[in-house]
Amino acid sequence: SIQAVNINMSNKKIVFASLPGADNEPTVDNFRCEACDPAPSPGDGELTIQTLYISLDPAIRCRMNTDTGVEYMSAWSAGDLVLGLGGVGMVTESNVDQYAPGDLVQPMVNWPWVEKFSARADDKLFTLYKRGHISPGANQTCVVSGAAGATGNLAGQIAKLGGCKRVVGICGSDEKCEHLRTELGFDATVNYKQSDISEALRQTCPNGIDVYFDNVGGTISETVIKQMNPDSHVILCGQIAVYNKDLPYPPPISEEIQAVIKERNITRERFLVLTYQEKFQEGLKQLQEWYMGGQLKVPEFVHEGIESAPEAFVNMMTSVKQTRVGKQLVCVNK
């Protein structure tokens, strides 16, 4: 993996132009595409990286508020370079022994939305097993909300590969539900826009819920928690339902749900991927093995050109055009 430095040195970049305002959805006008200097030749221990793909992730919406609500991620100011949560690039110049031109690199966090930049090499995933306490042969049922998204669809597949007896995905269209069941191996799905979620969960999770991978928060998560078994576990990954609201993270939950969690001894823990840096290589190796073996599928929806990143991100957040499943990417250079 790499850590970005000199991130303003490229020929085209995306900067944060303005705040959406409290409780508002982001717009394309909140971003600006600018020309900038080419990346310099790499210094000692550095690489020059050409961006190939940028990952678009809902979590960066938090950085568009005056306060992100978390201590590990700072808010953007007008004019700041946009930093995403991931990307893929190709080394074009190297001053590091273990990297050569043509090598592909992929850091875990903070990929700059720049066509070409300098970076310092740093040899620095799995929270599902640790936080969810998944155990093969334990006859566990795992529910994933936001299941058709980039994180949710992988969480469900990994839960199944890790030993869960039953995996149920919650998403927002029949098309997505069908894809999760037929292509990604989910045992059952719930379309929250068309179903009585409580009744649908009773039908799809007849033995209750042991693990909940929470991507959305809000009323959906409260409904799931009410059907969780004693000594079960909530993995607090994201809270998409409230990202456009000016609330602390994790957002507060009702007294009713607090009582359910306490009475049933349900763990509800947020996690930060950076806590598990020592597991990155191990996790990446396992993911690669599953992917190469055809056990793990990674659906993607690709936009072309770095200048398309703001519109693609806004569409993802507002669901204006995005009806596909999987991970949104921007293809910067072919």
Coordinates of C-alpha atoms in Angstrom, one line a residue, residues 47-331:
L47 CA 6.9 6.6 -6.4
T48 CA 5.1 8.5 -9.1
I49 CA 1.6 7.0 -9.5
Q50 CA -0.9 7.3 -12.4
T51 CA -4.4 6.9 -11.2
L52 CA -6.4 4.2 -13.0
Y53 CA -9.5 3.9 -10.8
I54 CA -11.0 5.9 -8.0
S55 CA -13.5 4.3 -5.6
L56 CA -16.6 6.3 -4.8
D57 CA -17.7 5.7 -1.2
P58 CA -20.6 7.2 0.8
A59 CA -18.4 7.7 3.8
I60 CA -16.7 10.7 2.3
R61 CA -20.0 12.6 2.6
C62 CA -19.0 13.1 6.2
R63 CA -16.0 15.2 5.2
M64 CA -18.4 17.7 3.5
N65 CA -19.8 18.8 6.8
T66 CA -18.3 21.4 9.1
D67 CA -17.5 18.5 11.5
T68 CA -17.1 14.8 10.4
G69 CA -18.3 13.6 13.8
V70 CA -15.3 11.3 14.1
E71 CA -11.7 11.8 15.3
Y72 CA -9.9 9.9 12.6
M73 CA -11.2 11.9 9.6
S74 CA -11.1 15.7 9.2
A75 CA -13.6 17.9 7.4
W76 CA -12.7 19.5 4.1
S77 CA -12.3 23.3 3.6
A78 CA -13.0 25.0 0.3
G79 CA -10.1 24.4 -2.1
D80 CA -8.9 21.2 -0.4
L81 CA -8.0 18.3 -2.7
V82 CA -10.7 15.5 -2.5
L83 CA -9.3 12.4 -0.8
G84 CA -11.3 9.2 -1.5
L85 CA -11.2 5.9 0.5
G86 CA -9.5 3.8 -2.2
G87 CA -8.2 3.6 -5.7
V88 CA -5.9 1.7 -8.1
G89 CA -2.9 3.2 -9.8
M90 CA 0.1 2.2 -11.8
V91 CA 3.7 3.1 -11.0
T92 CA 5.2 5.2 -13.7
E93 CA 8.5 6.1 -11.9
S94 CA 10.0 4.5 -8.9
N95 CA 12.7 5.3 -6.4
V96 CA 11.9 2.2 -4.2
D97 CA 13.5 -1.2 -4.7
Q98 CA 10.3 -3.2 -4.3
Y99 CA 8.3 -1.2 -6.9
A100 CA 8.9 -0.9 -10.7
P101 CA 7.2 1.0 -13.5
G102 CA 4.1 -0.9 -14.5
D103 CA 3.3 -2.2 -11.0
L104 CA -0.2 -1.8 -9.7
V105 CA -0.7 -0.3 -6.3
Q106 CA -3.8 0.0 -4.1
P107 CA -3.8 1.7 -0.7
M108 CA -6.6 1.1 1.9
V109 CA -7.4 4.8 2.4
N110 CA -6.9 8.4 1.2
W111 CA -6.6 8.1 -2.5
P112 CA -6.3 11.6 -4.0
W113 CA -8.6 12.5 -6.8
V114 CA -5.7 13.4 -9.1
E115 CA -4.6 12.0 -12.4
K116 CA -1.0 11.7 -11.4
F117 CA 0.8 12.3 -8.1
S118 CA 3.8 11.4 -6.0
A119 CA 3.6 8.9 -3.1
R120 CA 5.8 7.5 -0.4
A121 CA 5.9 3.7 -0.3
D122 CA 4.7 2.2 3.0
D123 CA 4.6 -1.5 3.6
K124 CA 2.0 -1.4 5.9
L125 CA -9.6 -6.6 6.3
F126 CA -11.4 -8.5 8.2
T127 CA -13.5 -7.0 10.9
L128 CA -16.4 -9.3 10.1
Y129 CA -15.0 -12.3 11.9
K130 CA -13.7 -10.3 14.9
R131 CA -16.7 -8.1 15.4
G132 CA -19.4 -10.4 14.3
H133 CA -18.0 -13.5 16.0
I134 CA -18.8 -15.7 13.0
S135 CA -18.0 -19.3 13.7
P136 CA -18.3 -22.1 11.1
G137 CA -20.9 -24.7 12.2
A138 CA -22.6 -22.4 14.6
N139 CA -25.8 -22.2 12.5
Q140 CA -25.7 -18.4 12.5
T141 CA -27.9 -16.1 10.5
C142 CA -26.4 -12.8 9.2
V143 CA -28.4 -9.9 8.0
V144 CA -26.7 -7.2 5.9
S145 CA -28.3 -3.8 5.2
G146 CA -27.2 -1.8 2.2
A147 CA -26.5 -5.2 0.8
A148 CA -26.2 -4.3 -2.8
G149 CA -23.6 -1.6 -2.2
A150 CA -19.8 -2.1 -2.5
T151 CA -19.3 -2.9 1.2
G152 CA -22.6 -4.8 1.8
N153 CA -22.4 -7.2 -1.1
L154 CA -18.9 -8.2 0.0
A155 CA -19.8 -8.5 3.6
G156 CA -22.6 -10.9 2.8
Q157 CA -20.4 -13.0 0.6
I158 CA -17.6 -13.1 3.2
A159 CA -20.1 -14.0 5.9
K160 CA -21.2 -17.0 3.8
L161 CA -17.7 -18.0 3.0
G162 CA -16.8 -17.6 6.7
G163 CA -19.4 -20.1 7.9
C164 CA -22.8 -18.4 8.4
K165 CA -25.6 -20.8 7.7
R166 CA -27.9 -18.1 6.3
V167 CA -27.2 -14.7 4.9
V168 CA -30.0 -12.2 4.2
G169 CA -29.6 -8.9 2.4
I170 CA -31.7 -5.8 2.6
C171 CA -31.7 -3.4 -0.4
G172 CA -34.0 -1.1 -2.3
S173 CA -35.1 -2.8 -5.6
D174 CA -36.3 -6.1 -6.9
E175 CA -33.4 -6.0 -9.4
K176 CA -30.8 -5.7 -6.6
C177 CA -32.6 -8.5 -4.7
E178 CA -32.5 -10.8 -7.6
H179 CA -28.8 -10.1 -8.2
L180 CA -27.9 -10.8 -4.6
R181 CA -29.6 -14.1 -4.7
T182 CA -28.8 -15.4 -8.1
E183 CA -25.3 -14.0 -8.6
L184 CA -23.8 -13.4 -5.2
G185 CA -25.2 -16.3 -3.2
F186 CA -27.4 -14.6 -0.6
D187 CA -29.9 -17.0 0.8
A188 CA -32.7 -14.5 0.9
T189 CA -33.4 -10.8 0.4
V190 CA -35.7 -8.0 1.6
N191 CA -36.8 -5.1 -0.6
Y192 CA -37.3 -2.4 2.1
K193 CA -39.2 -0.2 -0.4
Q194 CA -41.8 -2.9 -1.1
S195 CA -42.0 -5.0 2.1
D196 CA -43.1 -4.8 5.7
I197 CA -39.5 -5.2 6.9
S198 CA -40.4 -6.6 10.2
E199 CA -42.6 -9.3 8.7
A200 CA -40.1 -10.0 5.9
L201 CA -37.4 -10.5 8.4
R202 CA -39.5 -13.0 10.4
Q203 CA -40.0 -15.0 7.3
T204 CA -36.4 -14.9 6.0
C205 CA -34.8 -15.3 9.4
P206 CA -37.0 -17.9 11.2
N207 CA -34.3 -18.6 13.8
G208 CA -33.7 -14.9 14.6
I209 CA -30.6 -12.9 13.7
D210 CA -27.2 -13.6 15.2
V211 CA -25.0 -11.1 13.2
Y212 CA -26.1 -7.7 11.7
F213 CA -23.8 -5.9 9.4
D214 CA -25.2 -2.4 9.7
N215 CA -24.6 -0.1 6.8
V216 CA -27.6 2.2 7.0
G217 CA -28.8 3.0 10.6
G218 CA -32.2 4.6 11.0
T219 CA -35.5 2.8 11.2
I220 CA -34.3 -0.2 9.1
S221 CA -31.6 -1.0 11.7
E222 CA -33.9 -0.5 14.6
T223 CA -36.3 -3.1 13.0
V224 CA -33.4 -5.5 12.5
I225 CA -32.2 -5.1 16.1
K226 CA -35.7 -5.9 17.5
Q227 CA -35.4 -9.4 15.9
M228 CA -31.9 -10.2 17.1
N229 CA -31.1 -13.1 19.3
P230 CA -29.6 -12.9 22.8
D231 CA -25.8 -12.5 22.8
S232 CA -25.9 -11.5 19.1
H233 CA -23.7 -8.9 17.5
V234 CA -24.2 -5.7 15.5
I235 CA -21.2 -4.6 13.3
L236 CA -21.5 -0.9 13.0
C237 CA -20.0 -0.2 9.6
G238 CA -21.9 2.9 8.2
Q239 CA -25.1 4.9 8.7
I240 CA -26.1 5.9 5.1
A241 CA -29.6 6.9 6.2
V242 CA -28.3 9.9 8.1
Y243 CA -25.1 10.9 6.2
N244 CA -26.9 14.0 4.9
K245 CA -27.9 15.0 8.4
D246 CA -25.7 17.0 10.8
L247 CA -25.5 14.3 13.6
P248 CA -22.6 12.8 15.6
Y249 CA -21.2 9.4 14.7
P250 CA -22.5 6.9 15.5
P251 CA -25.9 8.6 15.5
P252 CA -28.0 8.3 18.7
I253 CA -30.5 5.4 18.9
S254 CA -33.9 5.4 20.6
E255 CA -34.4 4.4 24.3
E256 CA -36.5 1.5 23.1
I257 CA -33.6 0.1 21.0
Q258 CA -31.1 0.8 23.8
A259 CA -33.3 -1.3 26.1
V260 CA -33.4 -4.2 23.6
I261 CA -29.6 -4.1 23.3
K262 CA -29.1 -4.2 27.0
E263 CA -31.7 -6.8 27.8
R264 CA -30.5 -9.2 25.1
N265 CA -26.8 -8.5 25.7
I266 CA -26.3 -7.5 22.1
T267 CA -22.9 -6.0 21.3
R268 CA -23.0 -2.9 19.0
E269 CA -19.5 -1.8 18.2
R270 CA -18.2 0.6 15.5
F271 CA -15.0 -0.3 13.9
L272 CA -12.2 1.5 12.1
V273 CA -10.4 -0.4 9.4
L274 CA -7.1 1.3 10.4
T275 CA -7.3 -0.6 13.7
Y276 CA -6.5 -3.7 11.8
Q277 CA -3.5 -2.7 9.8
E278 CA -1.6 -5.8 10.9
K279 CA -4.3 -7.8 9.2
F280 CA -4.3 -6.0 5.8
Q281 CA -1.9 -8.3 4.0
E282 CA -3.5 -11.4 5.4
G283 CA -7.0 -10.1 4.5
L284 CA -5.9 -9.1 1.0
K285 CA -4.4 -12.5 0.4
Q286 CA -7.6 -14.3 1.5
L287 CA -9.7 -12.0 -0.7
Q288 CA -7.5 -12.6 -3.7
E289 CA -7.7 -16.4 -3.2
W290 CA -11.5 -16.3 -3.1
Y291 CA -11.7 -13.9 -6.0
M292 CA -9.3 -15.9 -8.2
G293 CA -11.2 -19.1 -7.2
G294 CA -14.5 -17.7 -8.3
Q295 CA -16.0 -17.8 -4.8
L296 CA -16.1 -14.0 -4.4
K297 CA -17.7 -11.8 -7.0
V298 CA -17.1 -8.0 -7.3
P299 CA -19.7 -6.2 -9.4
E300 CA -18.6 -2.8 -10.6
F301 CA -20.2 0.2 -12.3
V302 CA -17.6 2.4 -14.0
H303 CA -17.6 6.1 -15.1
E304 CA -14.9 7.4 -17.3
G305 CA -12.6 10.4 -16.7
I306 CA -11.7 12.0 -13.4
E307 CA -13.9 15.0 -14.3
S308 CA -16.9 12.6 -14.0
A309 CA -16.1 11.8 -10.4
P310 CA -18.3 14.5 -8.7
E311 CA -21.4 13.7 -10.8
A312 CA -20.9 10.0 -10.2
F313 CA -20.6 10.5 -6.5
V314 CA -23.6 12.8 -6.3
N315 CA -25.7 10.3 -8.3
M316 CA -24.7 7.5 -5.9
M317 CA -25.6 9.5 -2.9
T318 CA -28.9 10.8 -4.2
S319 CA -29.9 7.7 -6.0
V320 CA -31.0 9.8 -9.0
K321 CA -29.6 7.5 -11.7
Q322 CA -27.8 4.8 -9.8
T323 CA -29.9 1.6 -9.9
R324 CA -27.2 -0.9 -10.4
V325 CA -25.5 -3.0 -7.7
G326 CA -22.0 -3.1 -6.5
K327 CA -19.1 -0.7 -6.4
Q328 CA -19.0 2.6 -8.1
L329 CA -15.6 3.4 -9.7
V330 CA -14.2 6.2 -11.8
C331 CA -11.9 5.0 -14.6

